[in-house]
Amino acid sequence: MTVLRKNLIDGEWLGEAGSRNINPSNTNDVVGEYASAGPEEAKQAIAAAKAAFPGWSRSGPLARHAVLKKTSDEIMARKDDIGRSLAREEGKTLAEGVGETIRAAQIFDFFAGETLRLSGEMVPSVRPGVGVEMTREGVGVVGIITPWNFPIAIPAWKIAPALAYGNTIVFKPAELVPESAWTIVDILHRAGLPKGVLNLVMGKGSVVGQAMLDSPDVNAISFTGSVGTGKRVAAASVEHMRKFQLEMGGKNPLVVLDDADLAVAVDCAVNGAYFSTGQRCTASSRLIVTAGIHDRFVDAMKERLDKLVIGDALDAKTQIGPVVDQTQLKQDEDYIAIGRQEGAELAFGGERLERETPGFYLRPALFTGATNAMRISREEIFGPVANVIRVKDYDEALTVANDTPFGLTSGICTTSLKHATHFKRNSEAGMVMVNLPTAGVDFHVPFGGRKGSSYGPREQGRYAVEFYTTVKTAYTFAG
Ligand code: ADP
């Protein structure tokens, strides 16, 4: 029998069964049943967070440290179970699910430490006898809206700093992955958070998410998801004069130069484009390859792709799990059809696969002969699909890499210090990788992009303090 997971509002687990989540590796497998909040519950959650803010914001470092450290320890102790459950509901492989869970534990540990390191500044005023203090305070009620592709890591990297810096939270996870969201909230709740500090409202984006956007009592919103929803968050937030932070899409380039180590380049491309089923905003979807290595690179890619094991996410041998759901699968297949119509050659894969259980299996697709003007090179597909764009030299590669409305990550495979250095300095992306996949980042350093990919201060690491606090400058005349 499936257990009903409820919403957490003002310290109480509330709600009736509203939705189910389905295992994308086996659509006969129902992972769980979840309460679905409406606008009323969203309002109650926001009111609870507002009421809890004065207490939590004055709670001091020790109380916050204790909750965050305990949460980190429990997540780490349960990494195999939580990772498995994550892989079951999202479709990434077991190794990826456990890896993501460990990352969540590391993030809570990092921000537990940050609670003890919060500092300010004190300077003499230009007026004699006056002192000036600059301190940081929590922003208030933070709305956290997350996508399905990193069901535990993204909630962790928003919730942990929000709590560390004294904010209270209304958390709305993506509809497809409520189990991971519920698990993290359950752990934090049992770790000793006072009631109302963290509220969970599972439900539809258009209902619960929208109620958060429309509330004057939500003081900041941290959002990760699509460009379209990001723009709604931005417009609604300007209306209420609230702080907001957006992480949206990517169309990340990986440049491969003639002088690259071919094995390194293929590793980077296969990992960056196809691991996690290509469902990462940092995925390499444009492989920009210079003429001298192009044919060898494409042959080596096809050989490697042919060996990849695509199957049930919970099978330890699987390297690429299924696509997350039917809607995303249709989007991937539609873009594969669009690429062919546009004149790119489907050099490998792109077809549906049958496995023992009914699931959304798709063979990774590689286009060659793509141009940077094609829709498959300009629009985010968010699936296991990548295009090879042939260019003549480094200069053309850099121009093509930067010719995109996005700017999240970029990468270059080269053995030339000159080109690697030039690329790091001139790539119009928030994160640049040399001889590494465009996806896969550390948890203790800033994450974020430029142009249409991101808006607002960076997430993660010490830079998270910018978004989750507001600065106060206080003047004292002591006589
Ligand atoms: P994705 O393609 O990753 O599903 P979305 O932008 O649709 O991207 O979803 C990201 C998050 O935004 C999800 O939690 C979703 O429920 C939420 N969301 C969707 N529509 C709205 C909305 N109108 N207001 C607030 N949140 C929304």
XYZ file of C-alpha atoms and ligand atoms in Angstrom:
506
model
C 0.000 0.000 0.000
C 1.307 3.465 -0.826
C 1.628 5.928 2.032
C 0.019 9.343 1.691
C 2.580 12.128 1.979
C 1.087 15.363 3.278
C 2.018 19.028 3.106
C 3.728 20.661 6.076
C 1.973 23.867 7.106
C 2.775 25.628 10.386
C 4.330 22.467 11.770
C 1.349 20.206 10.925
C 1.169 17.532 8.227
C -2.064 18.318 6.343
C -4.022 17.393 3.221
C -5.851 14.646 1.355
C -4.615 12.477 -1.509
C -4.365 14.611 -4.638
C -1.710 13.235 -6.970
C 0.530 10.238 -7.649
C 4.014 10.065 -9.036
C 4.995 7.410 -11.527
C 8.316 5.637 -12.030
C 9.493 6.612 -15.562
C 11.413 3.317 -15.832
C 8.208 1.366 -15.202
C 4.958 3.229 -15.604
C 3.096 0.441 -13.758
C 4.986 1.392 -10.612
C 3.289 4.106 -8.533
C 5.924 5.623 -6.252
C 3.537 7.358 -3.885
C 0.467 9.477 -3.220
C 0.725 13.123 -2.317
C -1.476 15.867 -0.982
C -2.087 18.640 -3.478
C -2.318 22.119 -2.004
C -4.678 24.790 -3.301
C -4.524 28.593 -2.994
C -5.909 28.483 0.578
C -3.132 26.176 1.784
C -0.580 28.367 0.029
C -1.945 31.391 1.915
C -1.813 29.518 5.232
C 1.765 28.460 4.554
C 2.801 32.017 3.729
C 1.067 33.334 6.884
C 2.825 30.670 8.984
C 6.210 31.575 7.504
C 5.541 35.257 8.127
C 4.623 34.603 11.759
C 7.710 32.422 12.291
C 10.170 34.948 10.823
C 10.774 37.195 13.876
C 11.673 34.200 16.045
C 13.835 32.369 13.504
C 15.652 35.492 12.338
C 16.713 36.116 15.954
C 17.484 32.474 16.693
C 21.265 32.873 16.410
C 23.901 30.669 14.828
C 23.802 27.709 17.218
C 20.140 26.810 16.661
C 20.522 27.073 12.897
C 23.790 25.178 12.899
C 22.222 22.333 14.888
C 19.316 21.854 12.462
C 21.445 22.062 9.319
C 24.155 19.741 10.653
C 21.646 17.165 11.857
C 19.938 17.280 8.456
C 23.237 16.772 6.656
C 24.094 13.820 8.882
C 20.749 12.098 8.346
C 20.806 12.583 4.570
C 24.325 11.147 4.433
C 23.402 8.182 6.632
C 20.414 7.406 4.376
C 22.101 8.230 1.044
C 21.505 4.824 -0.533
C 17.773 4.715 0.259
C 17.142 8.344 -0.623
C 19.242 8.044 -3.793
C 17.289 4.981 -4.837
C 13.970 6.652 -4.225
C 15.151 9.687 -6.223
C 16.209 7.446 -9.148
C 12.849 5.684 -8.958
C 10.785 8.850 -9.237
C 12.997 10.871 -11.625
C 14.684 8.236 -13.779
C 18.334 9.166 -13.292
C 20.603 6.201 -12.577
C 21.219 4.827 -9.103
C 24.769 6.195 -9.115
C 23.480 9.631 -10.134
C 20.688 9.473 -7.533
C 23.072 8.572 -4.707
C 25.608 11.140 -5.930
C 22.964 13.856 -5.893
C 21.890 12.837 -2.378
C 25.468 13.067 -1.118
C 25.693 16.497 -2.683
C 22.568 17.588 -0.767
C 24.179 16.404 2.476
C 27.366 18.340 1.627
C 25.357 21.493 0.946
C 23.626 21.319 4.340
C 27.011 20.737 5.948
C 28.512 23.730 4.132
C 25.717 26.073 5.233
C 25.779 24.689 8.784
C 29.342 26.014 8.796
C 28.290 29.329 7.290
C 25.941 30.028 10.210
C 29.055 30.314 12.392
C 30.907 32.556 9.981
C 28.385 35.326 9.328
C 30.157 38.621 9.848
C 29.716 42.333 9.333
C 31.919 45.388 9.087
C 32.495 48.365 11.293
C 34.080 51.572 10.041
C 34.512 55.094 11.411
C 32.039 57.587 9.999
C 33.206 60.672 8.136
C 31.582 62.521 11.057
C 33.739 62.595 14.217
C 32.404 60.483 17.095
C 30.105 58.441 14.872
C 30.542 54.711 14.159
C 29.056 52.840 11.199
C 28.118 49.141 11.283
C 27.227 47.097 8.233
C 25.363 43.890 9.018
C 23.310 41.341 7.106
C 19.773 40.305 8.023
C 17.415 37.672 6.650
C 15.077 38.911 3.899
C 11.879 37.450 5.418
C 9.575 34.872 3.821
C 11.361 33.198 0.914
C 9.364 31.339 -1.746
C 11.319 28.422 -3.184
C 10.082 26.978 -6.490
C 12.031 24.045 -7.911
C 12.096 21.869 -11.065
C 12.107 18.074 -11.407
C 15.607 17.414 -12.767
C 17.552 17.652 -9.475
C 14.833 16.626 -7.013
C 16.992 16.910 -3.883
C 20.069 18.978 -4.757
C 18.222 22.072 -5.996
C 15.863 22.212 -2.987
C 18.944 21.722 -0.765
C 20.913 24.557 -2.340
C 18.001 26.954 -1.843
C 16.640 25.776 1.535
C 20.025 25.480 3.293
C 21.194 29.090 2.747
C 17.671 30.453 3.294
C 17.599 28.847 6.762
C 21.248 29.563 7.552
C 20.718 33.307 7.113
C 17.523 33.401 9.170
C 14.733 33.323 6.582
C 11.516 31.338 6.736
C 10.329 29.328 3.755
C 7.394 28.289 1.612
C 8.704 25.480 -0.601
C 6.879 24.362 -3.747
C 8.598 21.433 -5.478
C 7.939 20.216 -9.023
C 4.879 18.003 -9.430
C 6.892 15.081 -10.869
C 9.220 14.600 -7.888
C 7.313 15.119 -4.614
C 8.913 12.178 -2.787
C 12.414 13.670 -2.702
C 10.975 17.040 -1.653
C 8.883 15.476 1.096
C 11.881 13.503 2.360
C 14.093 16.547 2.755
C 11.319 18.486 4.528
C 10.587 15.534 6.836
C 14.265 15.363 7.818
C 14.493 19.119 8.472
C 11.257 19.065 10.475
C 12.465 16.232 12.697
C 15.851 17.938 13.036
C 14.069 20.507 15.194
C 12.907 23.442 13.074
C 10.344 25.544 14.936
C 6.823 25.423 13.439
C 6.214 27.648 10.443
C 9.911 28.095 9.602
C 9.723 25.634 6.698
C 6.419 24.946 4.954
C 5.893 22.429 2.152
C 3.137 23.048 -0.396
C 3.094 20.320 -3.040
C 0.723 21.046 -5.886
C 0.336 22.581 -9.316
C 2.609 25.409 -10.404
C -0.287 27.314 -11.913
C -2.157 27.140 -8.576
C 0.253 26.967 -5.634
C 3.193 28.561 -7.418
C 1.008 31.341 -8.755
C -0.463 31.983 -5.261
C 3.103 32.488 -4.037
C 3.888 34.896 -6.874
C 0.726 36.881 -6.132
C 1.276 37.234 -2.371
C 2.578 40.537 -1.004
C 3.867 38.605 2.027
C 6.497 36.652 0.088
C 9.618 38.825 0.358
C 11.883 36.916 -2.034
C 11.546 34.112 -4.580
C 14.270 31.733 -5.688
C 13.187 29.914 -8.837
C 14.724 27.257 -11.061
C 12.779 26.111 -14.109
C 11.797 27.163 -17.603
C 12.336 30.564 -19.206
C 8.575 31.053 -19.590
C 7.796 30.535 -15.907
C 10.914 32.505 -14.951
C 9.520 35.527 -16.775
C 6.245 35.194 -14.841
C 8.190 35.074 -11.583
C 10.088 38.198 -12.643
C 6.989 40.165 -13.670
C 5.054 39.262 -10.513
C 8.067 40.031 -8.325
C 8.570 43.479 -9.833
C 4.879 44.137 -9.178
C 5.441 43.402 -5.467
C 8.923 44.993 -5.370
C 10.395 41.750 -4.030
C 13.814 40.227 -4.488
C 14.012 37.404 -7.011
C 16.565 35.024 -8.415
C 16.079 32.922 -11.556
C 17.959 29.926 -12.947
C 16.558 28.916 -16.304
C 17.719 27.244 -19.466
C 20.952 26.636 -21.266
C 22.177 25.805 -24.763
C 25.676 25.113 -23.628
C 28.542 24.820 -26.111
C 31.417 22.370 -25.862
C 34.229 23.415 -28.213
C 36.553 20.665 -29.439
C 39.750 21.923 -31.100
C 42.065 20.047 -33.479
C 44.694 19.789 -30.734
C 42.307 18.225 -28.187
C 43.027 14.854 -26.608
C 40.356 12.869 -28.460
C 39.586 10.533 -25.545
C 39.136 13.491 -23.179
C 36.893 15.268 -25.700
C 34.665 12.220 -26.183
C 34.422 11.675 -22.405
C 33.431 15.300 -21.895
C 30.886 15.243 -24.722
C 29.222 11.955 -23.747
C 29.046 12.886 -20.078
C 27.989 16.487 -20.690
C 25.395 15.756 -23.361
C 23.832 12.486 -22.268
C 24.360 11.671 -18.586
C 21.253 12.286 -16.481
C 19.469 11.629 -19.811
C 20.534 15.093 -21.001
C 18.108 16.614 -18.506
C 20.497 19.145 -16.976
C 20.421 22.869 -17.618
C 24.230 22.599 -17.828
C 24.141 19.856 -20.510
C 26.332 20.276 -23.617
C 23.826 20.446 -26.449
C 26.094 22.134 -29.030
C 29.332 20.293 -29.841
C 31.369 22.820 -31.818
C 34.192 20.933 -33.518
C 37.048 22.215 -35.708
C 37.528 20.641 -39.145
C 40.796 18.765 -38.474
C 39.348 16.561 -35.707
C 35.695 16.563 -36.789
C 35.474 13.169 -38.514
C 37.558 11.356 -35.901
C 35.457 12.921 -33.137
C 32.148 11.924 -34.739
C 33.339 8.329 -35.340
C 34.571 8.022 -31.748
C 31.289 9.465 -30.426
C 29.218 6.956 -32.396
C 31.383 4.101 -31.176
C 30.988 5.226 -27.566
C 27.247 5.898 -27.832
C 26.733 2.417 -29.230
C 28.157 0.941 -26.017
C 26.032 2.947 -23.584
C 23.588 0.880 -21.539
C 20.158 2.493 -21.601
C 17.620 0.989 -19.253
C 15.829 0.875 -15.933
C 17.287 3.538 -13.638
C 17.328 1.098 -10.713
C 19.427 -1.502 -12.566
C 23.030 -1.028 -11.427
C 24.333 -1.655 -14.981
C 22.322 1.200 -16.504
C 24.294 4.247 -17.657
C 21.416 6.292 -19.104
C 17.973 6.111 -17.539
C 14.627 6.934 -19.161
C 13.288 10.371 -20.037
C 11.306 11.781 -17.095
C 7.783 11.584 -18.551
C 5.612 11.417 -21.642
C 5.515 15.195 -22.155
C 9.308 15.516 -22.108
C 9.671 12.463 -24.361
C 7.330 14.040 -26.904
C 9.343 17.270 -26.764
C 12.584 15.336 -27.398
C 11.063 13.428 -30.324
C 9.543 16.591 -31.779
C 12.954 18.293 -31.745
C 14.576 15.245 -33.357
C 11.996 15.532 -36.168
C 12.611 19.292 -36.395
C 16.377 18.732 -36.690
C 15.888 16.359 -39.616
C 13.486 18.765 -41.326
C 16.036 21.539 -40.893
C 18.617 19.443 -42.750
C 20.816 18.113 -39.954
C 21.825 14.478 -40.269
C 20.773 12.130 -37.468
C 24.116 10.320 -37.222
C 23.140 8.175 -34.217
C 20.124 7.134 -32.147
C 16.987 9.136 -31.520
C 14.605 6.180 -31.531
C 12.315 4.850 -28.792
C 13.565 1.716 -27.031
C 11.582 -1.178 -25.589
C 12.673 -2.585 -22.244
C 11.227 -5.256 -19.937
C 8.944 -2.716 -18.289
C 6.965 0.078 -19.978
C 8.985 3.312 -19.666
C 10.115 6.417 -21.530
C 13.285 5.018 -23.071
C 15.026 6.960 -25.825
C 18.361 6.167 -27.473
C 20.726 9.168 -27.187
C 20.637 11.176 -30.411
C 23.608 12.791 -32.177
C 23.087 15.198 -35.050
C 25.907 16.111 -37.430
C 25.921 18.796 -40.123
C 23.986 21.143 -37.842
C 24.297 24.899 -38.120
C 24.046 27.314 -35.241
C 21.003 28.943 -36.847
C 18.846 25.806 -36.659
C 16.163 25.633 -33.971
C 17.859 22.530 -32.529
C 20.908 24.740 -31.900
C 19.008 27.710 -30.461
C 16.214 26.227 -28.321
C 16.684 24.146 -25.204
C 15.524 20.562 -25.815
C 16.277 19.182 -22.314
C 16.817 15.604 -23.487
C 19.568 13.256 -24.675
C 20.081 15.146 -27.938
C 23.255 16.947 -29.089
C 24.349 18.578 -32.356
C 27.781 18.637 -33.907
C 28.478 21.992 -35.566
C 31.588 21.966 -37.770
C 33.742 25.123 -37.718
C 37.055 25.978 -39.391
C 39.120 27.250 -36.442
C 39.168 28.499 -32.853
C 37.982 32.010 -33.736
C 34.882 30.707 -35.487
C 34.301 28.240 -32.632
C 34.296 31.055 -30.055
C 31.935 33.188 -32.157
C 29.498 30.290 -32.570
C 29.766 29.343 -28.879
C 28.780 32.879 -27.835
C 26.042 33.236 -30.469
C 23.148 32.077 -28.270
C 20.461 33.691 -26.128
C 21.734 31.632 -23.162
C 24.926 31.786 -21.081
C 24.975 29.190 -18.316
C 28.032 26.978 -18.937
C 30.549 26.462 -21.724
C 33.485 24.175 -22.277
C 36.579 23.726 -24.392
C 38.700 20.649 -25.044
C 42.198 21.657 -26.077
C 45.845 21.123 -25.132
C 46.662 24.736 -26.012
C 47.176 27.008 -23.006
C 46.684 30.008 -25.282
C 43.255 28.909 -26.510
C 42.124 27.642 -23.102
C 43.058 30.962 -21.510
C 41.467 33.026 -24.266
C 38.274 30.960 -24.044
C 38.014 31.347 -20.257
C 38.315 35.107 -20.659
C 35.989 35.530 -23.621
C 33.263 32.919 -23.232
C 29.945 34.629 -22.408
C 28.916 32.070 -19.799
C 28.669 32.062 -16.019
C 30.707 28.850 -15.695
C 33.533 27.808 -18.032
C 35.156 24.363 -18.152
C 38.499 23.396 -19.684
C 38.879 19.695 -20.559
C 35.856 18.956 -18.353
C 32.174 18.354 -19.103
C 29.957 21.470 -19.108
C 27.773 19.742 -16.496
C 28.986 18.686 -13.054
C 29.939 21.477 -10.674
C 31.257 21.772 -7.114
C 28.832 22.494 -4.284
C 30.903 25.144 -2.492
C 31.413 27.701 -5.282
C 28.973 29.989 -7.118
C 26.547 28.580 -9.666
C 24.783 30.705 -12.256
C 24.811 32.134 -15.738
C 24.409 35.164 -17.945
C 21.999 36.420 -20.624
C 18.755 34.403 -20.796
C 20.000 31.688 -18.417
C 19.964 33.450 -15.079
C 18.885 36.580 -13.283
C 19.955 37.917 -9.910
C 22.737 36.990 -7.509
C 24.553 33.667 -7.784
C 23.455 30.544 -5.932
C 25.637 28.254 -3.782
C 28.840 28.709 -1.864
C 29.494 31.904 0.075
C 27.953 33.953 -2.748
C 24.494 32.708 -1.672
C 24.590 35.287 1.113
C 23.853 38.015 -1.446
C 20.374 36.744 -2.247
C 19.302 35.436 1.148
C 20.235 38.518 3.159
C 19.723 42.244 3.026
C 22.355 44.700 4.208
C 21.775 47.145 7.040
C 23.990 50.179 7.637
C 23.626 51.519 11.194
C 25.127 54.799 12.506
C 25.793 55.464 16.194
C 26.802 58.711 17.835
C 28.207 57.830 21.212
C 28.937 61.389 22.266
P 9.991 22.566 -16.168
O 10.054 22.585 -17.615
O 11.288 22.310 -15.461
O 8.847 21.772 -15.600
P 8.556 24.894 -15.226
O 8.999 26.309 -15.283
O 7.281 24.527 -15.869
O 9.764 24.093 -15.810
O 8.487 24.395 -13.719
C 9.412 24.749 -12.728
C 8.666 24.977 -11.429
O 7.808 26.128 -11.595
C 7.745 23.834 -11.018
O 7.773 23.665 -9.611
C 6.386 24.303 -11.485
O 5.320 23.709 -10.779
C 6.492 25.793 -11.190
N 5.513 26.621 -11.912
C 4.916 26.364 -13.097
N 4.052 27.358 -13.430
C 4.114 28.272 -12.428
C 3.467 29.535 -12.178
N 2.570 30.052 -13.005
N 3.788 30.180 -11.046
C 4.706 29.699 -10.183
N 5.329 28.520 -10.358
C 5.036 27.798 -11.453
